[in-house]
Coordinates of N, CA, C and O in Angstrom, one line a residue:
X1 N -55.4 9.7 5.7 CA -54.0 9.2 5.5 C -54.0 7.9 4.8 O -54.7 6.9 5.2
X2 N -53.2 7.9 3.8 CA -53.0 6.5 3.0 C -52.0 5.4 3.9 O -50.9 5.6 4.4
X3 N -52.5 4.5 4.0 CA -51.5 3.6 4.2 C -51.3 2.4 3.0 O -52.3 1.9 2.4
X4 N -49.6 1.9 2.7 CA -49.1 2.1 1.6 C -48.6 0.6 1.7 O -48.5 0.3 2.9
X5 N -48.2 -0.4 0.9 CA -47.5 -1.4 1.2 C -46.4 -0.9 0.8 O -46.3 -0.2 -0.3
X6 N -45.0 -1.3 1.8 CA -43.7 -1.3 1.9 C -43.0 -1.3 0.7 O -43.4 -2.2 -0.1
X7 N -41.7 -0.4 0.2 CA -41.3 -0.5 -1.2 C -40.1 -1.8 -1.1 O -39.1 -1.5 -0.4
X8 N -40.1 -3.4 -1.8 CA -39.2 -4.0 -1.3 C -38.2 -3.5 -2.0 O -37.1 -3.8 -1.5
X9 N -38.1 -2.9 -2.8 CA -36.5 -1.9 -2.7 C -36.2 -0.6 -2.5 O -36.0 0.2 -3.3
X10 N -36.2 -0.4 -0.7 CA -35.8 0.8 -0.4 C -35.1 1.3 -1.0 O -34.0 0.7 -1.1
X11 N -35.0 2.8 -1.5 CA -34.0 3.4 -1.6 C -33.0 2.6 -3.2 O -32.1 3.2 -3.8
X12 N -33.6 1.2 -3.4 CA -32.5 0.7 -4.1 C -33.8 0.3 -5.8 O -35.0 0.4 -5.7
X13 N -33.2 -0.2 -7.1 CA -33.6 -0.5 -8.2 C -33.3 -1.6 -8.2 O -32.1 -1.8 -7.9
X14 N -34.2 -3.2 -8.7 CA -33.7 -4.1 -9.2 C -33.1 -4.3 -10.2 O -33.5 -3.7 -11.2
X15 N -32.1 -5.0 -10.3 CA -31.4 -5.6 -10.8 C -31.3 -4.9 -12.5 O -30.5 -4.3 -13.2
X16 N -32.8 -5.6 -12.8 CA -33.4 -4.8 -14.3 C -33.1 -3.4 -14.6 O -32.4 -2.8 -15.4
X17 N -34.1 -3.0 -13.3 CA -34.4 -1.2 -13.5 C -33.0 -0.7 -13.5 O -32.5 0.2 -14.2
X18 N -32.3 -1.5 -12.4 CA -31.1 -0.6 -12.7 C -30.1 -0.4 -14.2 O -29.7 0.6 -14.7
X19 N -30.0 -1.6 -14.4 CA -29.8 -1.7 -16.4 C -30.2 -1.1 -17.2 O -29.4 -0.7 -18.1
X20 N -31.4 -0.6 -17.0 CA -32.4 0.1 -17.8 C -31.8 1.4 -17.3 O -31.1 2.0 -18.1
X21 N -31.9 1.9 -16.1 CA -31.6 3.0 -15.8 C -30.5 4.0 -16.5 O -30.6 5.1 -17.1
X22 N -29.0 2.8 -15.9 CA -27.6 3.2 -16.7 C -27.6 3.3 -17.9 O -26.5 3.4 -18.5
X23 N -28.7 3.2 -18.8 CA -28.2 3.0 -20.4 C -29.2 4.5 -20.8 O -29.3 5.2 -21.8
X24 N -29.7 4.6 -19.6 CA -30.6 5.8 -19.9 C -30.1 7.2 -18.8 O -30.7 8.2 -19.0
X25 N -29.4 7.3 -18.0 CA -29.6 8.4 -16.9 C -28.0 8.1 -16.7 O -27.4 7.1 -17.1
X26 N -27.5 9.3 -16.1 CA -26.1 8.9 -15.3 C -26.6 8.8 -14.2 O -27.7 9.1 -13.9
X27 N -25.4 8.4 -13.4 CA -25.9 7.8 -12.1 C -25.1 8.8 -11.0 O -24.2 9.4 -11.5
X28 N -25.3 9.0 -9.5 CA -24.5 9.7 -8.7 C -23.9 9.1 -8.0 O -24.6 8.5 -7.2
X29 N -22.8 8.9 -7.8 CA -21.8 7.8 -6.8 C -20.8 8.8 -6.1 O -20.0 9.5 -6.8
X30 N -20.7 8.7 -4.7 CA -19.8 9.4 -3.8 C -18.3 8.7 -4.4 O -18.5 8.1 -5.4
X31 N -17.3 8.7 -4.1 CA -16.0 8.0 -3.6 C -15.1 9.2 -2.9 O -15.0 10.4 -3.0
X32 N -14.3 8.2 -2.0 CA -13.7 8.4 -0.7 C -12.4 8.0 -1.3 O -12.1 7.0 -2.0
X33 N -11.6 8.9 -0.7 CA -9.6 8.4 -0.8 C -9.7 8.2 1.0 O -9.9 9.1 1.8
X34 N -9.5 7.2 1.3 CA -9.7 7.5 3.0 C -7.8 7.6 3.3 O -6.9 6.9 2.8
X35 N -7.6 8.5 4.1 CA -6.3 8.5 4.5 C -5.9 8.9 5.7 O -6.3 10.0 6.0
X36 N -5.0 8.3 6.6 CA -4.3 8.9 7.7 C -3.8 10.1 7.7 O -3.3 10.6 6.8
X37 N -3.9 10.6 8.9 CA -3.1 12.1 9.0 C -2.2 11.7 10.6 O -2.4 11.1 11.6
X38 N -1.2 12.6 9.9 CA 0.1 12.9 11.1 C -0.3 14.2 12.6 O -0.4 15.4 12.4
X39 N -0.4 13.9 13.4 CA -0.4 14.5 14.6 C -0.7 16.4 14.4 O -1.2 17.0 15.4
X40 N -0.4 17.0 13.2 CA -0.3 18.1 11.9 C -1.3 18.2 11.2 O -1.7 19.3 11.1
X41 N -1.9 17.2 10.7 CA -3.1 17.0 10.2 C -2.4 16.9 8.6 O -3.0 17.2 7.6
X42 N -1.2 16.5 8.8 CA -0.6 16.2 6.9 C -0.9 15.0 6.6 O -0.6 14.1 7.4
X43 N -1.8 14.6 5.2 CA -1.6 13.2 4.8 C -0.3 12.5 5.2 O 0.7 13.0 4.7
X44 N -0.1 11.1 5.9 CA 0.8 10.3 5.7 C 1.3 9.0 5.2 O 2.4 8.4 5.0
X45 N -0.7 8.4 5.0 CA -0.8 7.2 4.9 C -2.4 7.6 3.4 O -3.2 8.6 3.5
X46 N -2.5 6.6 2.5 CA -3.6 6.5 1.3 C -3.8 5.2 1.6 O -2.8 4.6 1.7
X47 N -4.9 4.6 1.8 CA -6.1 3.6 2.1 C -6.4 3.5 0.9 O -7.3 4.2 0.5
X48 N -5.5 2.2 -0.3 CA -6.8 1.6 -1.1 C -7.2 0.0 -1.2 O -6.7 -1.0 -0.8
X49 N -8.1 0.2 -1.9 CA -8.6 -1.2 -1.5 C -8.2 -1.6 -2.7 O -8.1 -0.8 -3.7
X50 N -7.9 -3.1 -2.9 CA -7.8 -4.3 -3.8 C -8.8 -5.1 -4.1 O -9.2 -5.7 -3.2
X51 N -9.3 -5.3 -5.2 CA -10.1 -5.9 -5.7 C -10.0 -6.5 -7.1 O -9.3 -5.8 -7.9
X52 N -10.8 -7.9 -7.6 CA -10.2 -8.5 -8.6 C -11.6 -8.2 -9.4 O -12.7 -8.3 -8.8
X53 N -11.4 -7.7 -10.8 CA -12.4 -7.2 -12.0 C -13.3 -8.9 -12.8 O -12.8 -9.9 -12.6
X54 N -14.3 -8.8 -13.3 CA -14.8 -10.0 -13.7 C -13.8 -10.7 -14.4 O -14.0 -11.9 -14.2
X55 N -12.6 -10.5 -15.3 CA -11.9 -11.5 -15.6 C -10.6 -11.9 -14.4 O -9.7 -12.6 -14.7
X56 N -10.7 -11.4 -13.2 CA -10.1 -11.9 -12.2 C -8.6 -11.1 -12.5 O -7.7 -11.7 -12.0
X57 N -8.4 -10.0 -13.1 CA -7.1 -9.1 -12.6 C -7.2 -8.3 -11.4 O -8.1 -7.5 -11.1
X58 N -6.4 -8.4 -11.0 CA -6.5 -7.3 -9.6 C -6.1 -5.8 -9.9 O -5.2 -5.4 -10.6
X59 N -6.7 -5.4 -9.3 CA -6.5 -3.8 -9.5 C -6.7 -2.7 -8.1 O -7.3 -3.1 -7.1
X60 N -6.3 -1.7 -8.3 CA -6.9 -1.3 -6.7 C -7.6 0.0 -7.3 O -7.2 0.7 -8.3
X61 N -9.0 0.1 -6.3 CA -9.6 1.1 -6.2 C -9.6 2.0 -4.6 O -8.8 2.1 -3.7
X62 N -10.8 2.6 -4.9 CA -11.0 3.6 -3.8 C -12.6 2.9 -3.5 O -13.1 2.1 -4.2
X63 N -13.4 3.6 -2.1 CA -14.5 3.4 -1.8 C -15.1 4.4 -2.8 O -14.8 5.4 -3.3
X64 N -16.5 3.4 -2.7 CA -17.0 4.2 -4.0 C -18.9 3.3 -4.3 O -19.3 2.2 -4.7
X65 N -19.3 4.3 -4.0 CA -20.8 3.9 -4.4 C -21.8 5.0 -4.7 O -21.8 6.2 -4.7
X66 N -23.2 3.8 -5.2 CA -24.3 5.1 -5.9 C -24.6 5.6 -4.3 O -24.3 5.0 -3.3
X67 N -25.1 6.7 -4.5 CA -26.0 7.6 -3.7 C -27.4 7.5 -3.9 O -27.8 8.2 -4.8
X68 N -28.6 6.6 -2.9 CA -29.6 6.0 -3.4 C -30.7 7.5 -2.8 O -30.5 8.5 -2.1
X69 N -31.6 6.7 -3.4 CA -33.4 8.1 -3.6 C -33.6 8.4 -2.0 O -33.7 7.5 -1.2
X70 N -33.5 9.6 -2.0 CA -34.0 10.5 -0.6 C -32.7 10.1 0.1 O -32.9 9.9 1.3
X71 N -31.3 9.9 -0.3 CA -30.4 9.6 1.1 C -29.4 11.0 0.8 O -29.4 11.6 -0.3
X72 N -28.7 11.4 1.7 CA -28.1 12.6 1.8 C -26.6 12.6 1.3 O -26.1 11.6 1.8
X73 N -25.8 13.3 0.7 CA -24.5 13.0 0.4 C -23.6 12.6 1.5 O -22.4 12.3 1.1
X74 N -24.0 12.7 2.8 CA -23.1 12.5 4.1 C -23.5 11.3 4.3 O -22.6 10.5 4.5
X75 N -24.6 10.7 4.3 CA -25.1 9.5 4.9 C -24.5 8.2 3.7 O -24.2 7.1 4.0
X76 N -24.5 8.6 2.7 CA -24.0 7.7 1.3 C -22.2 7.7 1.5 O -21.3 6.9 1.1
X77 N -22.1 8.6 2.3 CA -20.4 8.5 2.1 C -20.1 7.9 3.5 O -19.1 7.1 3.6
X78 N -20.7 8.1 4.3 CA -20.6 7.3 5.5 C -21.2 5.6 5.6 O -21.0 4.7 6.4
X79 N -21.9 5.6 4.5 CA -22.7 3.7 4.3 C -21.8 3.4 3.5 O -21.4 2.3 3.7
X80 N -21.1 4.0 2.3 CA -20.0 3.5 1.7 C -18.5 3.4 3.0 O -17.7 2.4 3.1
X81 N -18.5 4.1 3.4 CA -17.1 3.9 4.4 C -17.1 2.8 5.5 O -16.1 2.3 5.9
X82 N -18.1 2.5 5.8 CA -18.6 1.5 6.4 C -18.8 0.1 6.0 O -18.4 -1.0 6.4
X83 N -19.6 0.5 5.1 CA -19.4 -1.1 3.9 C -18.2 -1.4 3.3 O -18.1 -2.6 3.0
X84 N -16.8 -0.6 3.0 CA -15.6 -1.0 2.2 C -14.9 -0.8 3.1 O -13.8 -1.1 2.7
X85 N -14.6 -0.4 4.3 CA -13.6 -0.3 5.4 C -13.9 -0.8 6.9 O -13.0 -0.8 7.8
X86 N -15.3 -1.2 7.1 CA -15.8 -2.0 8.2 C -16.6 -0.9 8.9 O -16.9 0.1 8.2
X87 N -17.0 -1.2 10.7 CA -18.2 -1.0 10.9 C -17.2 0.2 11.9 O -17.7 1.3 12.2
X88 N -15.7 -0.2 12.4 CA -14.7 0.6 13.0 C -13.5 1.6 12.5 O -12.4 1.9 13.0
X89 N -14.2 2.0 11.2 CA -13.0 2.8 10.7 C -12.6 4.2 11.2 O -11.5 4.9 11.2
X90 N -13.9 4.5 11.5 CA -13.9 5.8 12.5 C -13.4 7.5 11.4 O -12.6 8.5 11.5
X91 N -14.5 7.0 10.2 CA -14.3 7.9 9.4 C -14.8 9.5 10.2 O -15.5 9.7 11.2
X92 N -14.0 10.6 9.1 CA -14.1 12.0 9.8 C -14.7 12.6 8.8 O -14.0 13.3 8.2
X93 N -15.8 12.6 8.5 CA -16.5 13.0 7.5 C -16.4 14.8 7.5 O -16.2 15.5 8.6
X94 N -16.5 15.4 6.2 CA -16.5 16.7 6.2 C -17.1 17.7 6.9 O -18.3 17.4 7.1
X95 N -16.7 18.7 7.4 CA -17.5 19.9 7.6 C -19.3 20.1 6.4 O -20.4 19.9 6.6
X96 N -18.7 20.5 5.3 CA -19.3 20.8 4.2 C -19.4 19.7 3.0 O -18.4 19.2 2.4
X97 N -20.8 19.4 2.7 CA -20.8 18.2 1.7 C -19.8 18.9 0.4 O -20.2 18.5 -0.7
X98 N -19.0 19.7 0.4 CA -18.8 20.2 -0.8 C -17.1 19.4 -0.8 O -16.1 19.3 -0.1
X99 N -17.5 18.7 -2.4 CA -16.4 17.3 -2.5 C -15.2 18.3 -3.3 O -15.4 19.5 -3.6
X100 N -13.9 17.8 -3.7 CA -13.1 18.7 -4.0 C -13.0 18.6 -5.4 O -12.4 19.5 -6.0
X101 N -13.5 17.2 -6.1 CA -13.9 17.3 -7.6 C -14.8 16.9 -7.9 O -15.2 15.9 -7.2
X102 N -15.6 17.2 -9.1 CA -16.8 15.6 -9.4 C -15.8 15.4 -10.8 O -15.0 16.1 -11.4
X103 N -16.5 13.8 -10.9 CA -15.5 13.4 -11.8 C -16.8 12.9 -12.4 O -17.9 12.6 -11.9
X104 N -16.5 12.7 -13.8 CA -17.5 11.7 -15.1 C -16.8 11.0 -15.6 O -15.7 11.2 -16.1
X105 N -17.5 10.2 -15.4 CA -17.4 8.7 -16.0 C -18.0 8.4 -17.1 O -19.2 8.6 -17.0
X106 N -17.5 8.0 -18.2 CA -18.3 7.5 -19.5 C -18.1 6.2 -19.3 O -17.5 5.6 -18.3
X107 N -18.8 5.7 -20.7 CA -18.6 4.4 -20.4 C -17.4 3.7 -21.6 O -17.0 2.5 -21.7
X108 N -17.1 4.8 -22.4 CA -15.9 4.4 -23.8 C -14.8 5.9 -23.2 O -15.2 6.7 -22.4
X109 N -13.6 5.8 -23.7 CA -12.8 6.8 -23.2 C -13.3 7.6 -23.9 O -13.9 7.5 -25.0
X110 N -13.1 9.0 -22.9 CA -13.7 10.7 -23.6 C -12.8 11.4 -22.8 O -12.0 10.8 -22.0
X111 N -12.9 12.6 -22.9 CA -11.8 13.4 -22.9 C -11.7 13.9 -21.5 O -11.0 14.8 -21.0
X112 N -12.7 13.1 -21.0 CA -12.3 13.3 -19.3 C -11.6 12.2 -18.9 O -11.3 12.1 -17.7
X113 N -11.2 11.3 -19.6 CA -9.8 10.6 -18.6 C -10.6 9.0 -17.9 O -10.3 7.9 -18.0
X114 N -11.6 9.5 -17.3 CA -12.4 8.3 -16.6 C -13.4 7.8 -17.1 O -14.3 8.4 -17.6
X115 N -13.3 6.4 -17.0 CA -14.1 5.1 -17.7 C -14.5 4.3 -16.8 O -13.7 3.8 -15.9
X116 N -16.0 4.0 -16.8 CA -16.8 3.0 -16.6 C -17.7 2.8 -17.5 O -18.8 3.4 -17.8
X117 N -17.0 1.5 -18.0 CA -17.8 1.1 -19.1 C -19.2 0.5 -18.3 O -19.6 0.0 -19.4
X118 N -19.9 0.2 -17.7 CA -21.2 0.0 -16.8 C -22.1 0.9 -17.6 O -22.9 0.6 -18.5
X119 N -21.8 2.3 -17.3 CA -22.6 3.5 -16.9 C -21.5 4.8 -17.7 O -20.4 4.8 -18.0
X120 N -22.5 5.7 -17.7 CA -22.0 7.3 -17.6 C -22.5 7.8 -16.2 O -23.7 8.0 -16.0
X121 N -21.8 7.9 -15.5 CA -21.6 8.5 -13.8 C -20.8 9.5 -13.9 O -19.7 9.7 -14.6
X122 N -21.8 10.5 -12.6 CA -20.9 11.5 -12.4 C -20.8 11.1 -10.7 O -21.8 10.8 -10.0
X123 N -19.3 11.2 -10.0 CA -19.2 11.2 -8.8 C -18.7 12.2 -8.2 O -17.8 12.9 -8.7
X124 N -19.3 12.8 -6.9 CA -18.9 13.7 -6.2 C -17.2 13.2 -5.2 O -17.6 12.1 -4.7
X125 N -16.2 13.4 -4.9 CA -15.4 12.8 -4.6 C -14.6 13.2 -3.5 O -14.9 14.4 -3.7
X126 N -13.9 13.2 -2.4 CA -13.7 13.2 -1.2 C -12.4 12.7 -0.2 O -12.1 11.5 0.1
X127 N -11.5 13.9 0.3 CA -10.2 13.1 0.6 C -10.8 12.7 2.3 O -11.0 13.8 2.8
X128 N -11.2 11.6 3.2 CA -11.4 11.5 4.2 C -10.7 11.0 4.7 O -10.1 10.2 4.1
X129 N -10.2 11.2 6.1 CA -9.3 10.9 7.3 C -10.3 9.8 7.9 O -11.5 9.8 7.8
X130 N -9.4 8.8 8.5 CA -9.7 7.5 8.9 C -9.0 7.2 10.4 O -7.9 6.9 10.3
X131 N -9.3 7.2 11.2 CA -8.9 6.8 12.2 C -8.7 5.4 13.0 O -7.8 4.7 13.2
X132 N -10.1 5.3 13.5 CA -9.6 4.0 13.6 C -9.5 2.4 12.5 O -9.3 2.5 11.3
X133 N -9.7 1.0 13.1 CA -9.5 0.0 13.0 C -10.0 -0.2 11.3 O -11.2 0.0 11.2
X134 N -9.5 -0.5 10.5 CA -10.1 -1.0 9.0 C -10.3 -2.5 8.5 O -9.3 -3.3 8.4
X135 N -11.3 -2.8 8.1 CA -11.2 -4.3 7.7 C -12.1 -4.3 6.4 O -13.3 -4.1 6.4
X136 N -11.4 -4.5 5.3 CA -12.1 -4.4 4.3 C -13.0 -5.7 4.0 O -12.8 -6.9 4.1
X137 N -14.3 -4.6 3.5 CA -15.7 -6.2 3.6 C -15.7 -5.8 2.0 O -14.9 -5.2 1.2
X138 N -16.7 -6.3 2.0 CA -18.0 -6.7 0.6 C -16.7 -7.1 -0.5 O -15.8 -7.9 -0.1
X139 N -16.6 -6.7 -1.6 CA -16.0 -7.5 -2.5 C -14.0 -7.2 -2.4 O -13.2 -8.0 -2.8
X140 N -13.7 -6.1 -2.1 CA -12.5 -5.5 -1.8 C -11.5 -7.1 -0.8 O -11.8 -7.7 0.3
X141 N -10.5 -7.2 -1.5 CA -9.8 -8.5 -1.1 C -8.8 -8.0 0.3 O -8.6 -8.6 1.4
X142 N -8.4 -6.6 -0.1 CA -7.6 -6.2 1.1 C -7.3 -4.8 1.1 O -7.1 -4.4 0.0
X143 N -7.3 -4.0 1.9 CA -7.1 -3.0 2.4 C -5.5 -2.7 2.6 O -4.9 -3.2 3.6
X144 N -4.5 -1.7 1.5 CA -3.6 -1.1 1.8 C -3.0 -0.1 1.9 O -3.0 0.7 1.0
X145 N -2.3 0.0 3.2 CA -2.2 2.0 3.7 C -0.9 1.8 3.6 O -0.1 1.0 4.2
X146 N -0.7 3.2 1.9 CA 0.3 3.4 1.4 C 1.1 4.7 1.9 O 0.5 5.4 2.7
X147 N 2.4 5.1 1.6 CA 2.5 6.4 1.8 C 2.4 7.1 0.4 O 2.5 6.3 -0.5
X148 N 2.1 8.4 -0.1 CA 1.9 9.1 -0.4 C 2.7 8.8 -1.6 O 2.1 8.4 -2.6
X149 N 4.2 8.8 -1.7 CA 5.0 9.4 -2.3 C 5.1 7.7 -3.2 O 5.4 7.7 -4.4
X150 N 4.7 6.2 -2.5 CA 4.5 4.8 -3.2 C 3.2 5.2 -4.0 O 3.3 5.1 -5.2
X151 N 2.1 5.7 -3.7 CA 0.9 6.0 -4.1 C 1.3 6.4 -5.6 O 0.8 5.6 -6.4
X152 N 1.9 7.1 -6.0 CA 2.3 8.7 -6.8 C 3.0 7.7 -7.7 O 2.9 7.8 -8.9
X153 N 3.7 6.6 -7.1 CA 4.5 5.9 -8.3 C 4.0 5.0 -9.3 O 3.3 4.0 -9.1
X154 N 4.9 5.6 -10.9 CA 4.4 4.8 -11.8 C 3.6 3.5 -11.6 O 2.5 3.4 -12.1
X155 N 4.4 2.2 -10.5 CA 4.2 0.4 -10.4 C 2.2 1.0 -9.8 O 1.2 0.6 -10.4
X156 N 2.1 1.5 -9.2 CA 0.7 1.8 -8.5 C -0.3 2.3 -9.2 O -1.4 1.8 -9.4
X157 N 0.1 3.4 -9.7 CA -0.3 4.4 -10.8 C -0.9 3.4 -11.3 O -2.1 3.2 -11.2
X158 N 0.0 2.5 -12.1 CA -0.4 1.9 -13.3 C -1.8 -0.1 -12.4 O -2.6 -1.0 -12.7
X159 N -1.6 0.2 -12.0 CA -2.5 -0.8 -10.9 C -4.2 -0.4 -10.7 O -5.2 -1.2 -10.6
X160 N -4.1 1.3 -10.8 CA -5.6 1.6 -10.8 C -6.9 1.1 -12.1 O -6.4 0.8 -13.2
X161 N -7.6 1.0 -12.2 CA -8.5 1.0 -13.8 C -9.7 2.6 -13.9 O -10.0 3.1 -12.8
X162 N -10.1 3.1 -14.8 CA -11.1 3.7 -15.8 C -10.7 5.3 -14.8 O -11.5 6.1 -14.3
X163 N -9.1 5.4 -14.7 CA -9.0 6.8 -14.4 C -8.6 7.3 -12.9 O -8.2 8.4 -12.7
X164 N -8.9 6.5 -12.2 CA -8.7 6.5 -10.4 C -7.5 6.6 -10.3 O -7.4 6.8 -9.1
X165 N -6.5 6.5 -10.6 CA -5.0 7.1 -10.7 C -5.2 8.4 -10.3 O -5.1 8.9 -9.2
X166 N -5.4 9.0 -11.5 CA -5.7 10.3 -11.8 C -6.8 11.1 -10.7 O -7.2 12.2 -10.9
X167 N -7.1 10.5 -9.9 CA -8.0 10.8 -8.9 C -7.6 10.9 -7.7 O -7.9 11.8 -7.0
X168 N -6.7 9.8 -7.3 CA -5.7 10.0 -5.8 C -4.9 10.9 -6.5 O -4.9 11.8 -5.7
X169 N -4.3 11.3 -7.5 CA -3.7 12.2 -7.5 C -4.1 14.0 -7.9 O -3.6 15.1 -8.2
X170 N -5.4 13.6 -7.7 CA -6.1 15.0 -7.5 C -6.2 15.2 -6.3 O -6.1 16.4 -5.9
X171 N -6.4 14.5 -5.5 CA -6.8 14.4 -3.6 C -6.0 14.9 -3.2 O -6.1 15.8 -2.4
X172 N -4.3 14.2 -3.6 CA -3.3 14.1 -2.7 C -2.7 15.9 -3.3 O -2.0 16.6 -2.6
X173 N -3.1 16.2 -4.3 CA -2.6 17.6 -4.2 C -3.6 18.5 -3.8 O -3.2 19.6 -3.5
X174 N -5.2 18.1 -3.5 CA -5.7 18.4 -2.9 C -5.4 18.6 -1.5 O -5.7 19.7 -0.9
X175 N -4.8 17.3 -0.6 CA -5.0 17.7 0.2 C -3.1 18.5 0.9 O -2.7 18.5 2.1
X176 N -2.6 19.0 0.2 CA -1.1 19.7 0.1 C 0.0 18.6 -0.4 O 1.1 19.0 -0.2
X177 N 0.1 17.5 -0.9 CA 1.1 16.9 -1.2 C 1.1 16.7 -2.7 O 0.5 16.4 -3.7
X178 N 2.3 17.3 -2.1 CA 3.1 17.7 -4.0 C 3.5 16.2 -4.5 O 3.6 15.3 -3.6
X179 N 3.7 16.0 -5.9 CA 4.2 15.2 -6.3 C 5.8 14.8 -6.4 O 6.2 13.8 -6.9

């Protein structure tokens, strides 16, 4: 049996490789619409986070990260829910890893609608029920639980960046709410 010195980036690429990587590979990243449900199990509340882009506009996203080497699509959507909604959110993760869209990401607009200019990513994507307590960490300024029907509206709509609009509003008719 070999014994091996420790990889100091588990699971993860420095800084570099990762550079290198994005200009060469797409990348896989989960994202979560996290939302409350009514006693019915109907969406009544959308969870998104606020956060300000390198020239300091604010915009709101969704949780959302890569999926690192040997980790499982449940365990990535659960370290993402945890990391952008705290350690108490009391996410209800799926039955079945099977997400309700993947979405591509370029990095210039293309005819899929979503842009990250970073990377070409494809994300597997996810309407999740949230239960308990939320406190938004890592770079996300604040955490806001909208109803459905403010979600849907142009002022918000127009708030998202590289297509995430267009993504709560795949969830939310995903998950039965009409526009």
């Amino acid at each position: 049996m070999a014994v091996r010195t420790p990889d100091p980036y588990p699971g993860w690429l420095s800084p570099e490789d990762l550079y290198e990587a994005r200009n060469r590979l797409p990348m896989l990243y989960v994202e979560a619409v996290p939302v409350r449900l009514d006693p019915l199990g109907y969406v009544n509340e959308v969870g998104l986070l606020l956060q300000a882009d390198d020239e300091g506009n604010m915009m709101r996203t969704l949780v959302s990260g890569r999926v690192l080497y040997k980790e499982t699509i449940r365990a990535a959507l659960l370290r993402h829910l945890e990391k952008d909604l705290g350690p108490l959110a009391l996410p209800q993760l799926p039955v079945s890893p099977v997400p309700f869209t993947v979405v591509e990401y370029f990095p210039s607009p293309s005819q899929t609608g979503f842009t990250d200019e970073r990377q070409h990513a494809v994300a597997l994507a996810y309407v999740i029920p949230v239960a308990g307590e939320c406190q938004p960490r890592q770079d996300a300024l604040e955490l806001t639980w909208m109803s459905p029907a403010d979600v849907l509206s142009g002022p918000v709509q127009a708030e998202f960046m590289g297509g995430r609009g267009e993504l709560v509003r795949q969830a939310l008719a995903f998950a039965g709410v009409s526009a």
